[in-house]
Coordinates of C-alpha atoms in Angstrom, one line a residue:
X1 CA -24.9 44.2 -31.8
X2 CA -28.5 44.4 -33.0
X3 CA -29.6 47.9 -33.9
X4 CA -32.2 47.8 -31.2
X5 CA -29.6 47.3 -28.4
X6 CA -27.5 50.2 -29.6
X7 CA -30.5 52.6 -29.4
X8 CA -31.8 51.3 -26.0
X9 CA -31.1 53.8 -23.2
X10 CA -31.9 53.5 -19.5
X11 CA -35.2 55.2 -18.6
X12 CA -36.8 55.6 -15.2
X13 CA -40.0 53.6 -15.9
X14 CA -41.6 51.9 -12.9
X15 CA -41.7 48.1 -12.9
X16 CA -44.0 46.0 -10.8
X17 CA -41.4 43.5 -9.5
X18 CA -42.9 40.3 -7.9
X19 CA -39.6 38.5 -7.4
X20 CA -35.9 39.5 -7.6
X21 CA -32.7 37.7 -6.8
X22 CA -29.2 38.0 -8.2
X23 CA -30.1 35.8 -11.2
X24 CA -33.7 36.4 -12.1
X25 CA -36.4 39.1 -12.0
X26 CA -40.1 38.4 -12.4
X27 CA -42.3 41.4 -13.4
X28 CA -46.0 41.9 -13.7
X29 CA -46.4 43.9 -16.8
X30 CA -49.2 46.4 -17.2
X31 CA -51.2 47.0 -20.4
X32 CA -49.7 49.5 -22.8
X33 CA -46.0 48.7 -22.0
X34 CA -43.9 47.4 -24.9
X35 CA -41.3 44.8 -24.0
X36 CA -38.4 45.8 -26.1
X37 CA -37.6 48.5 -28.7
X38 CA -38.7 48.2 -32.3
X39 CA -40.2 50.1 -35.1
X40 CA -42.4 52.9 -33.7
X41 CA -41.3 52.2 -30.1
X42 CA -37.7 53.1 -29.5
X43 CA -38.3 54.3 -26.0
X44 CA -40.6 53.7 -23.0
X45 CA -40.1 49.9 -23.1
X46 CA -39.5 47.2 -20.4
X47 CA -35.9 46.9 -21.8
X48 CA -35.3 50.7 -21.1
X49 CA -36.8 50.2 -17.6
X50 CA -34.5 47.2 -16.9
X51 CA -31.4 49.1 -17.9
X52 CA -32.3 51.8 -15.4
X53 CA -33.2 49.3 -12.7
X54 CA -29.9 47.5 -12.9
X55 CA -26.8 49.0 -14.6
X56 CA -25.4 45.4 -15.1
X57 CA -28.3 44.5 -17.4
X58 CA -26.5 46.2 -20.3
X59 CA -24.1 43.3 -20.4
X60 CA -26.9 40.9 -21.1
X61 CA -28.6 40.3 -24.5
X62 CA -31.7 42.5 -24.6
X63 CA -31.1 43.4 -20.9
X64 CA -32.0 39.9 -19.9
X65 CA -35.4 39.6 -21.7
X66 CA -35.9 36.0 -22.8
X67 CA -39.6 36.0 -23.7
X68 CA -42.2 38.6 -24.6
X69 CA -45.7 39.7 -23.9
X70 CA -47.6 41.8 -26.5
X71 CA -47.9 45.5 -25.6
X72 CA -51.5 45.2 -24.4
X73 CA -51.2 41.8 -22.8
X74 CA -50.8 42.0 -19.0
X75 CA -49.1 39.7 -16.6
X76 CA -46.0 37.8 -15.6
X77 CA -42.6 37.7 -17.3
X78 CA -39.3 36.3 -16.2
X79 CA -36.1 38.2 -17.0
X80 CA -32.5 37.0 -16.6
X81 CA -30.1 39.1 -14.4
X82 CA -26.9 37.0 -15.0
X83 CA -25.4 35.4 -18.1
X84 CA -25.7 31.9 -16.5
X85 CA -29.4 32.5 -15.8
X86 CA -29.9 33.8 -19.3
X87 CA -28.4 30.7 -20.9
X88 CA -30.5 28.4 -18.7
X89 CA -33.7 30.3 -19.2
X90 CA -33.3 30.3 -23.0
X91 CA -32.6 26.5 -22.9
X92 CA -35.6 25.9 -20.5
X93 CA -37.9 27.8 -22.9
X94 CA -36.7 25.8 -25.8
X95 CA -37.2 22.6 -23.9
X96 CA -40.7 23.8 -22.8
X97 CA -39.8 23.5 -19.2
X98 CA -41.2 27.0 -18.3
X99 CA -45.0 26.8 -17.8
X100 CA -46.9 29.9 -18.9
X101 CA -50.6 30.0 -18.2
X102 CA -53.0 32.7 -19.4
X103 CA -56.6 33.8 -18.9
X104 CA -58.3 34.7 -22.2
X105 CA -61.8 36.0 -22.8
X106 CA -63.0 34.9 -26.2
X107 CA -66.0 35.5 -28.4
X108 CA -68.2 32.4 -28.8
X109 CA -69.0 29.3 -26.9
X110 CA -66.6 26.4 -27.4
X111 CA -68.1 23.1 -26.3
X112 CA -65.0 21.8 -24.6
X113 CA -61.3 22.5 -24.1
X114 CA -58.8 21.3 -26.6
X115 CA -55.4 21.9 -28.3
X116 CA -54.5 24.0 -31.4
X117 CA -51.5 22.6 -33.2
X118 CA -51.0 24.8 -36.2
X119 CA -47.8 26.5 -37.6
X120 CA -47.5 30.3 -37.3
X121 CA -45.7 32.6 -39.7
X122 CA -46.0 36.1 -41.2
X123 CA -49.4 36.8 -42.8
X124 CA -48.8 36.6 -46.6
X125 CA -50.8 39.8 -47.3
X126 CA -50.5 41.8 -44.0
X127 CA -46.8 41.8 -43.0
X128 CA -47.4 43.2 -39.6
X129 CA -49.7 40.3 -38.7
X130 CA -49.1 36.7 -38.0
X131 CA -51.2 33.9 -39.3
X132 CA -51.5 30.1 -39.4
X133 CA -49.5 29.3 -42.6
X134 CA -48.0 26.3 -44.2
X135 CA -44.3 26.2 -43.5
X136 CA -44.7 28.4 -40.4
X137 CA -43.0 27.7 -37.1
X138 CA -44.4 24.8 -35.0
X139 CA -46.9 26.2 -32.5
X140 CA -49.1 24.5 -29.9
X141 CA -51.7 26.0 -27.6
X142 CA -53.8 24.2 -25.0
X143 CA -57.0 25.6 -23.7
X144 CA -59.8 24.6 -21.2
X145 CA -63.0 26.3 -20.2
X146 CA -62.9 28.3 -17.0
X147 CA -66.3 30.0 -17.2
X148 CA -69.1 30.4 -19.7
X149 CA -71.2 33.5 -20.4
X150 CA -74.0 34.0 -22.8
X151 CA -71.9 34.7 -25.8
X152 CA -68.4 34.7 -24.5
X153 CA -66.1 32.2 -22.7
X154 CA -63.3 32.6 -20.2
X155 CA -60.5 30.2 -21.0
X156 CA -57.5 28.9 -19.2
X157 CA -54.8 28.8 -21.9
X158 CA -51.3 27.2 -21.7
X159 CA -48.6 27.9 -24.2
X160 CA -46.4 24.9 -25.2
X161 CA -44.5 27.1 -27.7
X162 CA -44.1 30.9 -27.7
X163 CA -44.7 32.3 -31.1
X164 CA -45.5 36.0 -31.7
X165 CA -49.2 36.6 -31.1
X166 CA -49.7 32.8 -30.7
X167 CA -52.8 32.7 -28.5
X168 CA -54.5 35.5 -30.5
X169 CA -53.7 33.8 -33.8
X170 CA -54.7 30.3 -32.7
X171 CA -58.0 31.3 -31.0
X172 CA -59.0 33.4 -34.1
X173 CA -58.0 30.4 -36.3
X174 CA -60.5 28.2 -34.5
X175 CA -63.1 31.0 -34.7
X176 CA -63.0 32.0 -31.0
X177 CA -61.1 35.3 -31.3
X178 CA -60.1 37.3 -28.2
X179 CA -62.5 40.0 -27.0
X180 CA -61.0 43.4 -27.8
X181 CA -58.5 42.1 -30.4
X182 CA -58.8 44.6 -33.2
X183 CA -56.1 42.9 -35.3
X184 CA -57.4 39.3 -35.3
X185 CA -60.8 39.6 -33.8
X186 CA -63.2 41.4 -36.2
X187 CA -66.1 43.4 -34.9
X188 CA -67.6 43.4 -31.4
X189 CA -70.2 40.7 -30.8
X190 CA -72.9 41.5 -28.3
X191 CA -75.3 39.1 -26.4
X192 CA -78.9 39.4 -27.4
X193 CA -80.9 42.0 -25.5
X194 CA -77.9 43.0 -23.5
X195 CA -78.1 46.0 -21.1
X196 CA -76.5 49.3 -21.9
X197 CA -73.8 48.5 -19.3
X198 CA -72.9 45.2 -21.0
X199 CA -72.9 46.8 -24.4
X200 CA -70.6 49.6 -23.2
X201 CA -68.3 47.2 -21.3
X202 CA -67.7 45.1 -24.5
X203 CA -67.5 48.0 -27.0
X204 CA -65.2 50.1 -24.9
X205 CA -62.8 47.3 -23.7
X206 CA -59.5 48.8 -25.0
X207 CA -57.3 45.8 -25.6
X208 CA -57.1 42.1 -26.3
X209 CA -58.5 40.3 -23.2
X210 CA -55.4 38.3 -22.4
X211 CA -53.6 38.1 -19.0
X212 CA -50.5 36.0 -18.2
X213 CA -51.7 34.8 -14.8
X214 CA -49.3 32.1 -13.8
X215 CA -45.6 31.4 -14.4
X216 CA -43.8 28.3 -13.1
X217 CA -40.2 27.3 -13.6
X218 CA -37.2 25.8 -11.9
X219 CA -34.7 28.4 -10.7
X220 CA -32.0 28.5 -13.4
X221 CA -29.2 28.3 -10.8
X222 CA -30.6 26.7 -7.7
X223 CA -33.1 24.4 -9.4
X224 CA -35.7 25.3 -6.9
X225 CA -39.3 25.0 -8.2
X226 CA -40.9 28.5 -8.2
X227 CA -44.5 29.6 -9.0
X228 CA -45.9 33.1 -9.3
X229 CA -49.5 34.2 -9.8
X230 CA -50.8 37.5 -10.9
X231 CA -54.3 38.9 -10.0
X232 CA -56.6 39.6 -12.9
X233 CA -56.1 43.3 -13.7
X234 CA -59.0 45.8 -13.0
X235 CA -60.1 46.3 -16.6
X236 CA -60.5 42.6 -17.4
X237 CA -61.9 41.8 -13.9
X238 CA -64.6 44.5 -14.5
X239 CA -65.5 43.1 -17.9
X240 CA -65.8 39.6 -16.5
X241 CA -68.0 40.9 -13.7
X242 CA -70.3 42.7 -16.2
X243 CA -70.6 39.5 -18.2
X244 CA -71.6 37.6 -15.0
X245 CA -74.3 40.2 -14.3
X246 CA -75.5 39.9 -17.9
X247 CA -75.7 36.1 -17.5
X248 CA -77.6 36.4 -14.2
X249 CA -80.1 39.0 -15.7
X250 CA -81.0 36.5 -18.5
X251 CA -81.2 33.4 -16.3
X252 CA -84.3 34.6 -14.6

């Protein structure tokens, strides 16, 4: 048994559940919530919450968690509630049959959508970070333009693989880092002659601007095609609205 599982205790942490049946659970994760215990976060995680929500989850690897979202990434996650579902979900993820779509706000103005196909592994100098490295794990990210602002772009992003920090690393690799990403993004970039409100909105945005907005899969037991969508959370919606105002102010 991995050390993390031994230390993981049930905790009464509210979960925003958008779907639940005897085999799967889909949750809409808020910002600031870690998915499973690890260095520095032994309690207060989604895994602790799942063990409290369902006593039977203790019989499943990592309480049924089959994929992760970073602590400050919001949005949809599917969790197994039975061993048969766990097996099928893991296989479906490996076969790339689970479609995960994200909304990402990036710094810069890509001219068109595209695909990043670049291997990801541990950063050679900063072990807590990931990076595009030779000999890393195969990683593919597709993106297309959703909306353009003066100095930022809202992208629809689809994961083909699910490496740690994949979207954040890949977008930084092609020089369009995520807004608010202090690890991979560098300093805050501001549009020229921006209003105080726009400057504040960008400088004070507290996390990477990434939201898992859509999840689609075939039910692991019934085979039924299922799709869930999550509304853009308030903090990101507010920033997008401010960038729209900034664009309108300078179009006159």
